[in-house]
PDB file of C-alpha atoms in Angstrom:
ATOM      1  CA  ASP A1379      96.553 106.971 148.857  1.00 43.00           C
ATOM      2  CA  GLU A1380      94.728 103.903 149.695  1.00 48.00           C
ATOM      3  CA  SER A1381      94.851 102.169 146.273  1.00 52.00           C
ATOM      4  CA  PRO A1382      96.941  98.953 146.098  1.00 60.00           C
ATOM      5  CA  HIS A1383     100.464  99.621 145.208  1.00 70.00           C
ATOM      6  CA  GLU A1384     102.938  97.216 143.596  1.00 79.00           C
ATOM      7  CA  THR A1385     106.010  97.592 141.564  1.00 87.00           C
ATOM      8  CA  PHE A1386     107.407  94.806 139.305  1.00 85.00           C
ATOM      9  CA  LEU A1387     109.307  94.220 136.141  1.00 86.00           C
ATOM     10  CA  SER A1388     106.951  93.398 133.256  1.00 84.00           C
ATOM     11  CA  PRO A1389     107.850  90.602 130.734  1.00 82.00           C
ATOM     12  CA  ILE A1390     105.577  92.421 128.302  1.00 78.00           C
ATOM     13  CA  THR A1391     106.745  96.069 128.420  1.00 77.00           C
ATOM     14  CA  ARG A1392     110.122  95.108 129.742  1.00 79.00           C
ATOM     15  CA  ASP A1393     109.893  98.112 132.058  1.00 83.00           C
ATOM     16  CA  MET A1394     109.146  98.603 135.718  1.00 87.00           C
ATOM     17  CA  VAL A1395     105.364  98.851 136.291  1.00 85.00           C
ATOM     18  CA  ASP A1396     103.957 100.907 139.039  1.00 85.00           C
ATOM     19  CA  SER A1397     100.374  99.768 139.696  1.00 80.00           C
ATOM     20  CA  ARG A1398      99.408 103.375 140.979  1.00 78.00           C
ATOM     21  CA  CYS A1399      99.852 105.043 137.706  1.00 79.00           C
ATOM     22  CA  ASP A1400     100.764 102.318 135.021  1.00 82.00           C
ATOM     23  CA  SER A1401      97.588 100.117 135.224  1.00 88.00           C
ATOM     24  CA  ASN A1402      95.551 100.284 132.142  1.00 90.00           C
ATOM     25  CA  VAL A1403      93.135  98.278 129.997  1.00 93.00           C
ATOM     26  CA  GLY A1404      95.498  96.662 127.587  1.00 91.00           C
ATOM     27  CA  LEU A1405      95.062  98.399 124.209  1.00 92.00           C
ATOM     28  CA  SER A1406      97.749  98.645 121.522  1.00 91.00           C
ATOM     29  CA  LEU A1407      97.107 101.745 119.502  1.00 93.00           C
ATOM     30  CA  GLN A1408      98.133 103.116 116.143  1.00 91.00           C
ATOM     31  CA  PRO A1409      97.473 106.763 115.081  1.00 92.00           C
ATOM     32  CA  VAL A1410      96.212 107.030 111.595  1.00 89.00           C
ATOM     33  CA  SER A1411      95.079 109.998 109.488  1.00 87.00           C
ATOM     34  CA  MET A1412      91.722 109.276 107.836  1.00 81.00           C
ATOM     35  CA  SER A1413      88.340 110.653 107.185  1.00 77.00           C
ATOM     36  CA  LEU A1414      85.267 108.781 108.532  1.00 73.00           C
ATOM     37  CA  SER A1415      82.898 110.239 105.909  1.00 70.00           C
ATOM     38  CA  PRO A1416      83.250 112.395 102.787  1.00 70.00           C
ATOM     39  CA  GLU A1417      81.742 115.422 104.686  1.00 73.00           C
ATOM     40  CA  ILE A1418      84.565 115.369 107.297  1.00 73.00           C
ATOM     41  CA  GLU A1419      88.127 116.342 106.784  1.00 81.00           C
ATOM     42  CA  GLU A1420      90.918 113.923 107.551  1.00 83.00           C
ATOM     43  CA  GLN A1421      91.915 113.797 111.196  1.00 86.00           C
ATOM     44  CA  VAL A1422      94.202 111.756 113.396  1.00 89.00           C
ATOM     45  CA  TYR A1423      92.283 108.776 114.945  1.00 90.00           C
ATOM     46  CA  PHE A1424      93.678 105.974 117.152  1.00 92.00           C
ATOM     47  CA  LEU A1425      93.109 102.509 115.587  1.00 90.00           C
ATOM     48  CA  ILE A1426      93.065  99.608 117.948  1.00 91.00           C
ATOM     49  CA  GLU A1427      95.686  97.277 116.588  1.00 88.00           C
ATOM     50  CA  ARG A1428      95.078  94.556 119.167  1.00 86.00           C
ATOM     51  CA  THR A1429      94.036  93.850 122.664  1.00 89.00           C
ATOM     52  CA  LEU A1430      96.652  92.182 124.944  1.00 87.00           C
ATOM     53  CA  PRO A1431      95.989  88.634 126.262  1.00 85.00           C
ATOM     54  CA  SER A1432      94.057  88.589 129.666  1.00 86.00           C
ATOM     55  CA  SER A1433      93.744  92.346 129.709  1.00 90.00           C
ATOM     56  CA  PRO A1434      90.477  93.982 130.659  1.00 93.00           C
ATOM     57  CA  ALA A1435      89.958  95.063 127.025  1.00 92.00           C
ATOM     58  CA  ARG A1436      90.475  91.393 125.827  1.00 89.00           C
ATOM     59  CA  LEU A1437      88.244  89.950 128.544  1.00 89.00           C
ATOM     60  CA  SER A1438      85.333  92.325 127.786  1.00 89.00           C
ATOM     61  CA  ASN A1439      84.821  90.750 124.383  1.00 86.00           C
ATOM     62  CA  ARG A1440      83.545  93.990 123.239  1.00 86.00           C
ATOM     63  CA  ILE A1441      86.638  95.507 121.544  1.00 87.00           C
ATOM     64  CA  SER A1442      88.207  94.280 118.421  1.00 83.00           C
ATOM     65  CA  SER A1443      91.125  95.097 116.294  1.00 82.00           C
ATOM     66  CA  MET A1444      90.426  97.693 113.624  1.00 82.00           C
ATOM     67  CA  ASP A1445      87.969  99.503 115.888  1.00 87.00           C
ATOM     68  CA  ILE A1446      88.612 103.262 116.629  1.00 90.00           C
ATOM     69  CA  LEU A1447      89.068 104.781 120.130  1.00 93.00           C
ATOM     70  CA  MET A1448      86.973 107.782 120.007  1.00 92.00           C
ATOM     71  CA  SER A1449      87.013 109.007 123.595  1.00 93.00           C
ATOM     72  CA  ILE A1450      88.335 108.199 127.066  1.00 94.00           C
ATOM     73  CA  SER A1451      86.059 109.286 129.856  1.00 92.00           C
ATOM     74  CA  GLY A1452      84.615 112.124 127.990  1.00 91.00           C
ATOM     75  CA  PHE A1453      88.006 113.095 126.405  1.00 93.00           C
ATOM     76  CA  ASN A1454      87.832 113.348 122.599  1.00 92.00           C
ATOM     77  CA  THR A1455      90.859 111.396 121.263  1.00 92.00           C
ATOM     78  CA  SER A1456      90.803 112.820 117.695  1.00 87.00           C
ATOM     79  CA  GLY A1457      93.745 115.113 117.062  1.00 84.00           C
ATOM     80  CA  ALA A1458      95.445 114.261 120.279  1.00 90.00           C
ATOM     81  CA  SER A1459      98.957 112.817 120.612  1.00 92.00           C
ATOM     82  CA  LEU A1460      99.635 109.095 121.333  1.00 92.00           C
ATOM     83  CA  SER A1461     101.319 109.883 124.511  1.00 92.00           C
ATOM     84  CA  GLU A1462      98.386 111.933 125.739  1.00 93.00           C
ATOM     85  CA  VAL A1463      96.032 109.161 124.882  1.00 94.00           C
ATOM     86  CA  GLU A1464      98.087 106.517 126.647  1.00 91.00           C
ATOM     87  CA  ALA A1465      98.419 108.802 129.753  1.00 91.00           C
ATOM     88  CA  ARG A1466      94.720 109.028 129.861  1.00 92.00           C
ATOM     89  CA  LEU A1467      94.188 105.183 129.599  1.00 93.00           C
ATOM     90  CA  ALA A1468      96.572 104.619 132.474  1.00 90.00           C
ATOM     91  CA  GLY A1469      95.631 105.003 136.149  1.00 87.00           C
ATOM     92  CA  ALA A1470      95.521 103.499 139.524  1.00 85.00           C
ATOM     93  CA  ARG A1471      94.589  99.861 139.573  1.00 86.00           C
ATOM     94  CA  GLY A1472      90.980  99.351 140.239  1.00 88.00           C
ATOM     95  CA  THR A1473      89.798 102.604 138.833  1.00 90.00           C
ATOM     96  CA  ASN A1474      87.090 102.727 136.051  1.00 93.00           C
ATOM     97  CA  VAL A1475      87.505 104.278 132.564  1.00 94.00           C
ATOM     98  CA  VAL A1476      84.657 104.615 129.970  1.00 94.00           C
ATOM     99  CA  LEU A1477      85.862 104.155 126.371  1.00 95.00           C
ATOM    100  CA  GLY A1478      83.952 105.448 123.349  1.00 92.00           C
ATOM    101  CA  ILE A1479      84.515 102.880 120.529  1.00 91.00           C
ATOM    102  CA  LEU A1480      83.452 103.225 116.924  1.00 88.00           C
ATOM    103  CA  LEU A1481      82.882  99.707 115.736  1.00 82.00           C
ATOM    104  CA  LEU A1482      84.211  98.333 112.493  1.00 71.00           C
ATOM    105  CA  ASN A1483      81.414  96.914 110.329  1.00 66.00           C
ATOM    106  CA  ARG A1484      83.240  93.893 108.730  1.00 57.00           C
ATOM    107  CA  ARG A1485      80.385  93.300 106.376  1.00 59.00           C
ATOM    108  CA  ALA A1486      80.488  96.788 104.735  1.00 54.00           C
ATOM    109  CA  MET A1487      81.036  96.862 101.044  1.00 52.00           C
ATOM    110  CA  SER A1488      81.985 100.499 100.954  1.00 54.00           C
ATOM    111  CA  ILE A1489      84.191 103.019 103.031  1.00 52.00           C
ATOM    112  CA  ARG A1490      81.091 105.092 103.926  1.00 55.00           C
ATOM    113  CA  GLU A1491      79.535 102.135 105.533  1.00 60.00           C
ATOM    114  CA  ARG A1492      82.650 100.816 107.316  1.00 65.00           C
ATOM    115  CA  TYR A1493      82.067 102.457 110.609  1.00 63.00           C
ATOM    116  CA  GLN A1494      78.468 102.758 111.742  1.00 67.00           C
ATOM    117  CA  GLU A1495      78.058 101.788 115.260  1.00 78.00           C
ATOM    118  CA  TYR A1496      79.234 103.768 118.294  1.00 85.00           C
ATOM    119  CA  GLN A1497      79.272 102.273 121.764  1.00 89.00           C
ATOM    120  CA  TYR A1498      80.568 102.869 125.348  1.00 93.00           C
ATOM    121  CA  VAL A1499      82.561 100.255 127.139  1.00 93.00           C
ATOM    122  CA  GLU A1500      83.347 100.733 130.771  1.00 94.00           C
ATOM    123  CA  LEU A1501      86.573  98.780 131.917  1.00 94.00           C
ATOM    124  CA  VAL A1502      88.352  98.552 135.280  1.00 93.00           C
ATOM    125  CA  ARG A1503      92.081  99.312 135.014  1.00 92.00           C
ATOM    126  CA  ASP A1504      94.405  96.486 136.028  1.00 90.00           C
ATOM    127  CA  CYS A1505      98.055  95.437 135.686  1.00 87.00           C
ATOM    128  CA  GLU A1506      97.876  91.710 136.531  1.00 87.00           C
ATOM    129  CA  TYR A1507      98.050  90.763 132.803  1.00 87.00           C
ATOM    130  CA  LEU A1508     101.368  92.723 132.571  1.00 86.00           C
ATOM    131  CA  LYS A1509     102.947  90.023 134.758  1.00 85.00           C
ATOM    132  CA  LEU A1510     102.303  87.247 132.176  1.00 81.00           C
ATOM    133  CA  THR A1511     105.106  86.002 130.111  1.00 75.00           C
ATOM    134  CA  PRO A1512     104.124  86.923 126.488  1.00 70.00           C
ATOM    135  CA  LEU A1513     104.199  84.272 123.903  1.00 62.00           C
ATOM    136  CA  ARG A1514     107.658  84.318 122.380  1.00 56.00           C
ATOM    137  CA  LYS A1515     107.808  85.671 118.798  1.00 52.00           C
ATOM    138  CA  ILE A1516     109.195  83.049 116.309  1.00 45.00           C
ATOM    139  CA  GLY A1517     110.698  84.456 113.104  1.00 45.00           C
ATOM    140  CA  TRP A1518     109.682  82.995 109.738  1.00 46.00           C
ATOM    141  CA  PRO A1519     111.320  81.276 108.147  1.00 41.00           C
ATOM    142  CA  HIS A1520     113.897  80.270 110.841  1.00 44.00           C
ATOM    143  CA  PRO A1521     113.436  76.505 111.687  1.00 44.00           C
ATOM    144  CA  ASP A1522     116.122  76.715 114.449  1.00 44.00           C
ATOM    145  CA  LEU A1523     113.862  78.762 116.647  1.00 45.00           C
ATOM    146  CA  TYR A1524     110.750  76.649 116.276  1.00 45.00           C
ATOM    147  CA  GLN A1525     109.531  74.528 119.024  1.00 48.00           C
ATOM    148  CA  ASP A1526     108.970  70.911 117.675  1.00 50.00           C
ATOM    149  CA  ARG A1527     105.279  71.037 118.065  1.00 50.00           C
ATOM    150  CA  ALA A1528     104.949  74.544 116.600  1.00 55.00           C
ATOM    151  CA  LEU A1529     105.974  73.170 113.164  1.00 57.00           C
ATOM    152  CA  LEU A1530     102.295  72.486 112.572  1.00 60.00           C
ATOM    153  CA  CYS A1531     101.760  76.228 112.765  1.00 66.00           C
ATOM    154  CA  LEU A1532     104.288  77.108 110.031  1.00 60.00           C
ATOM    155  CA  THR A1533     102.726  80.268 108.745  1.00 56.00           C
ATOM    156  CA  ARG A1534     103.868  83.874 108.833  1.00 56.00           C
ATOM    157  CA  GLU A1535     103.867  85.801 112.115  1.00 55.00           C
ATOM    158  CA  THR A1536     100.122  86.399 112.546  1.00 60.00           C
ATOM    159  CA  PRO A1537      97.757  86.424 115.601  1.00 62.00           C
ATOM    160  CA  PHE A1538      96.294  83.106 114.117  1.00 66.00           C
ATOM    161  CA  ARG A1539      99.788  81.478 114.310  1.00 65.00           C
ATOM    162  CA  ARG A1540     100.217  82.621 117.798  1.00 63.00           C
ATOM    163  CA  ARG A1541      96.864  81.121 118.849  1.00 69.00           C
ATOM    164  CA  CYS A1542      97.855  77.942 117.136  1.00 73.00           C
ATOM    165  CA  ILE A1543     101.216  77.590 118.931  1.00 66.00           C
ATOM    166  CA  ALA A1544      99.449  78.474 122.201  1.00 68.00           C
ATOM    167  CA  CYS A1545      96.925  75.785 121.556  1.00 72.00           C
ATOM    168  CA  ILE A1546      99.675  73.124 120.750  1.00 67.00           C
ATOM    169  CA  GLU A1547     101.699  74.110 123.723  1.00 65.00           C
ATOM    170  CA  ASN A1548      98.739  73.690 125.971  1.00 69.00           C
ATOM    171  CA  LYS A1549      99.077  70.634 128.322  1.00 72.00           C
ATOM    172  CA  TRP A1550      95.547  69.553 127.696  1.00 77.00           C
ATOM    173  CA  PHE A1551      96.136  69.372 123.956  1.00 75.00           C
ATOM    174  CA  GLN A1552      99.328  67.449 124.625  1.00 73.00           C
ATOM    175  CA  ASN A1553      97.649  65.020 126.810  1.00 80.00           C
ATOM    176  CA  LEU A1554      94.955  64.475 124.310  1.00 84.00           C
ATOM    177  CA  GLY A1555      97.648  63.725 121.643  1.00 80.00           C
ATOM    178  CA  HIS A1556      99.193  61.179 123.990  1.00 82.00           C
ATOM    179  CA  LEU A1557      95.865  59.411 124.528  1.00 88.00           C
ATOM    180  CA  PHE A1558      95.419  59.317 120.775  1.00 87.00           C
ATOM    181  CA  ILE A1559      98.754  57.626 120.228  1.00 88.00           C
ATOM    182  CA  VAL A1560      98.156  55.133 123.036  1.00 88.00           C
ATOM    183  CA  PHE A1561      94.614  54.293 121.620  1.00 88.00           C
ATOM    184  CA  SER A1562      96.071  53.940 118.095  1.00 87.00           C
ATOM    185  CA  ILE A1563      98.786  51.450 119.495  1.00 88.00           C
ATOM    186  CA  VAL A1564      96.130  49.403 121.210  1.00 87.00           C
ATOM    187  CA  LEU A1565      93.967  49.185 118.019  1.00 85.00           C
ATOM    188  CA  LEU A1566      96.996  48.065 116.059  1.00 83.00           C
ATOM    189  CA  SER A1567      98.007  45.467 118.584  1.00 81.00           C
ATOM    190  CA  LEU A1568      94.285  43.926 118.524  1.00 81.00           C
ATOM    191  CA  GLU A1569      94.458  43.549 114.671  1.00 68.00           C
ATOM    192  CA  ASP A1570      94.767  40.004 113.465  1.00 60.00           C
ATOM    193  CA  PRO A1571      97.983  39.889 111.314  1.00 58.00           C
ATOM    194  CA  ASN A1572      96.702  36.908 109.318  1.00 55.00           C
ATOM    195  CA  ALA A1573      93.600  38.839 108.308  1.00 52.00           C
ATOM    196  CA  SER A1574      95.639  41.293 106.183  1.00 49.00           C
ATOM    197  CA  ALA A1575      97.979  38.654 104.738  1.00 46.00           C
ATOM    198  CA  SER A1576      97.402  38.158 100.989  1.00 47.00           C
ATOM    199  CA  PRO A1577      98.094  34.979  99.073  1.00 48.00           C
ATOM    200  CA  VAL A1578     100.650  36.968  97.006  1.00 45.00           C
ATOM    201  CA  SER A1579     102.821  37.385 100.017  1.00 46.00           C
ATOM    202  CA  SER A1580     102.954  33.710 100.728  1.00 46.00           C
ATOM    203  CA  LEU A1581     103.684  33.023  97.141  1.00 47.00           C
ATOM    204  CA  GLN A1582     106.534  35.515  97.250  1.00 45.00           C
ATOM    205  CA  THR A1583     107.901  33.618 100.295  1.00 41.00           C
ATOM    206  CA  GLU A1584     107.986  30.333  98.348  1.00 46.00           C
ATOM    207  CA  ARG A1585     109.732  32.083  95.489  1.00 48.00           C
ATOM    208  CA  GLU A1586     112.527  33.530  97.664  1.00 41.00           C
ATOM    209  CA  GLY A1587     114.398  30.380  97.394  1.00 50.00           C
ATOM    210  CA  THR A1588     114.673  30.362  93.498  1.00 74.00           C
ATOM    211  CA  CYS A1589     113.979  26.905  92.097  1.00 85.00           C
ATOM    212  CA  LYS A1590     115.832  25.765  89.001  1.00 87.00           C
ATOM    213  CA  THR A1591     115.522  22.781  86.550  1.00 89.00           C
ATOM    214  CA  THR A1592     118.361  20.328  86.076  1.00 88.00           C
ATOM    215  CA  THR A1593     119.378  22.195  82.994  1.00 87.00           C
ATOM    216  CA  GLY A1594     119.657  25.468  84.920  1.00 86.00           C
ATOM    217  CA  SER A1595     116.425  27.034  83.819  1.00 86.00           C
ATOM    218  CA  ILE A1596     114.458  29.028  86.324  1.00 87.00           C
ATOM    219  CA  CYS A1597     111.111  27.699  87.349  1.00 88.00           C
ATOM    220  CA  VAL A1598     108.167  30.191  87.026  1.00 87.00           C
ATOM    221  CA  PHE A1599     105.352  30.125  89.466  1.00 85.00           C
ATOM    222  CA  PRO A1600     102.490  29.956  89.512  1.00 84.00           C
ATOM    223  CA  PHE A1601     101.979  27.779  86.257  1.00 82.00           C
ATOM    224  CA  THR A1602      98.816  25.783  85.112  1.00 82.00           C
ATOM    225  CA  TYR A1603      98.886  22.244  84.001  1.00 82.00           C
ATOM    226  CA  LYS A1604      95.714  20.419  83.011  1.00 81.00           C
ATOM    227  CA  GLY A1605      93.548  22.963  84.786  1.00 80.00           C
ATOM    228  CA  ASP A1606      95.446  22.744  88.070  1.00 84.00           C
ATOM    229  CA  THR A1607      97.580  25.660  89.238  1.00 85.00           C
ATOM    230  CA  PHE A1608     100.723  24.867  90.982  1.00 85.00           C
ATOM    231  CA  TYR A1609     102.823  27.377  93.221  1.00 86.00           C
ATOM    232  CA  ASN A1610     105.827  24.844  93.480  1.00 87.00           C
ATOM    233  CA  CYS A1611     107.412  21.859  91.809  1.00 90.00           C
ATOM    234  CA  THR A1612     104.850  18.942  91.191  1.00 89.00           C
ATOM    235  CA  SER A1613     105.410  15.309  90.372  1.00 88.00           C
ATOM    236  CA  LYS A1614     102.126  14.939  88.548  1.00 86.00           C
ATOM    237  CA  ASP A1615     102.400  12.917  85.370  1.00 84.00           C
ATOM    238  CA  ASN A1616     106.120  12.433  85.738  1.00 83.00           C
ATOM    239  CA  LEU A1617     106.691   9.067  87.361  1.00 85.00           C
ATOM    240  CA  GLY A1618     107.135  10.587  90.954  1.00 85.00           C
ATOM    241  CA  VAL A1619     109.919  13.044  89.675  1.00 88.00           C
ATOM    242  CA  LYS A1620     109.119  16.707  90.501  1.00 90.00           C
ATOM    243  CA  TRP A1621     109.023  19.124  87.660  1.00 88.00           C
ATOM    244  CA  CYS A1622     108.135  22.704  86.959  1.00 89.00           C
ATOM    245  CA  ALA A1623     107.318  25.043  84.091  1.00 87.00           C
ATOM    246  CA  THR A1624     109.839  27.421  82.775  1.00 86.00           C
ATOM    247  CA  SER A1625     107.225  29.642  81.206  1.00 78.00           C
ATOM    248  CA  ARG A1626     104.166  31.156  82.723  1.00 71.00           C
ATOM    249  CA  ASP A1627     102.215  30.448  79.524  1.00 69.00           C
ATOM    250  CA  TYR A1628     103.169  26.818  79.686  1.00 70.00           C
ATOM    251  CA  VAL A1629     100.922  24.634  77.451  1.00 70.00           C
ATOM    252  CA  PHE A1630     100.888  20.780  77.729  1.00 66.00           C
ATOM    253  CA  GLY A1631     103.130  19.303  75.180  1.00 69.00           C
ATOM    254  CA  ASP A1632     105.560  22.200  74.669  1.00 72.00           C
ATOM    255  CA  THR A1633     109.167  21.983  75.846  1.00 75.00           C
ATOM    256  CA  SER A1634     109.057  24.853  78.370  1.00 81.00           C
ATOM    257  CA  TRP A1635     109.402  22.654  81.451  1.00 86.00           C
ATOM    258  CA  GLY A1636     112.225  20.584  83.200  1.00 88.00           C
ATOM    259  CA  ASN A1637     112.850  18.345  86.242  1.00 90.00           C
ATOM    260  CA  CYS A1638     113.506  20.368  89.503  1.00 90.00           C
TER     261      CYS A1638
END
């Protein structure tokens, strides 16, 4: 036997993998009993649940979940057992296998039109993808098991959530986030703090030390006197003695004022 031989413990299957007989194309199958048309009785078919990451099936971009595996190198899978189908998918690394796939028509409006197209996909058996560490399943809801950055993907366990977590945990994504933070800090440091300062803030600063009249009444700022607006005590028309209004609606001649 001149085929390359390697034995290793797979993080995906958690079993020992022998490349001479355990290499396959990376399909996860589920047997289902169904009828593809009203004229055909129900039979057991093998629904493709998913294609494993980095496997030959995933890299081909021609097989999707919910497609049906109809044949394996001429062997009709309908009515066969799951163990028999998996045994025919497996083989020595580097050998070819031809899969007959009944494609799911995702735009179909009726069951009769659901499966229309049949195609053959030739793949090369491999086992390199079985060496990869699978993305750890994170329960929902169980915050103690989340990675910090994975909180952005807080949905139920779905393929979309796994892709979201894989994207966030990617180093390029993290580096891009760091650059965005640095860029934001630079922009904030270049902003003129005086440009956003409003007159109200300066008025509030003047009011912090509350001013009172000699009789104990609190001065109210700003107030208007003879068309002028004052934000602190004034000596206008009071022989040099500072005074203020004790009412915002101060009118010349009333008694709502006092010396500061």
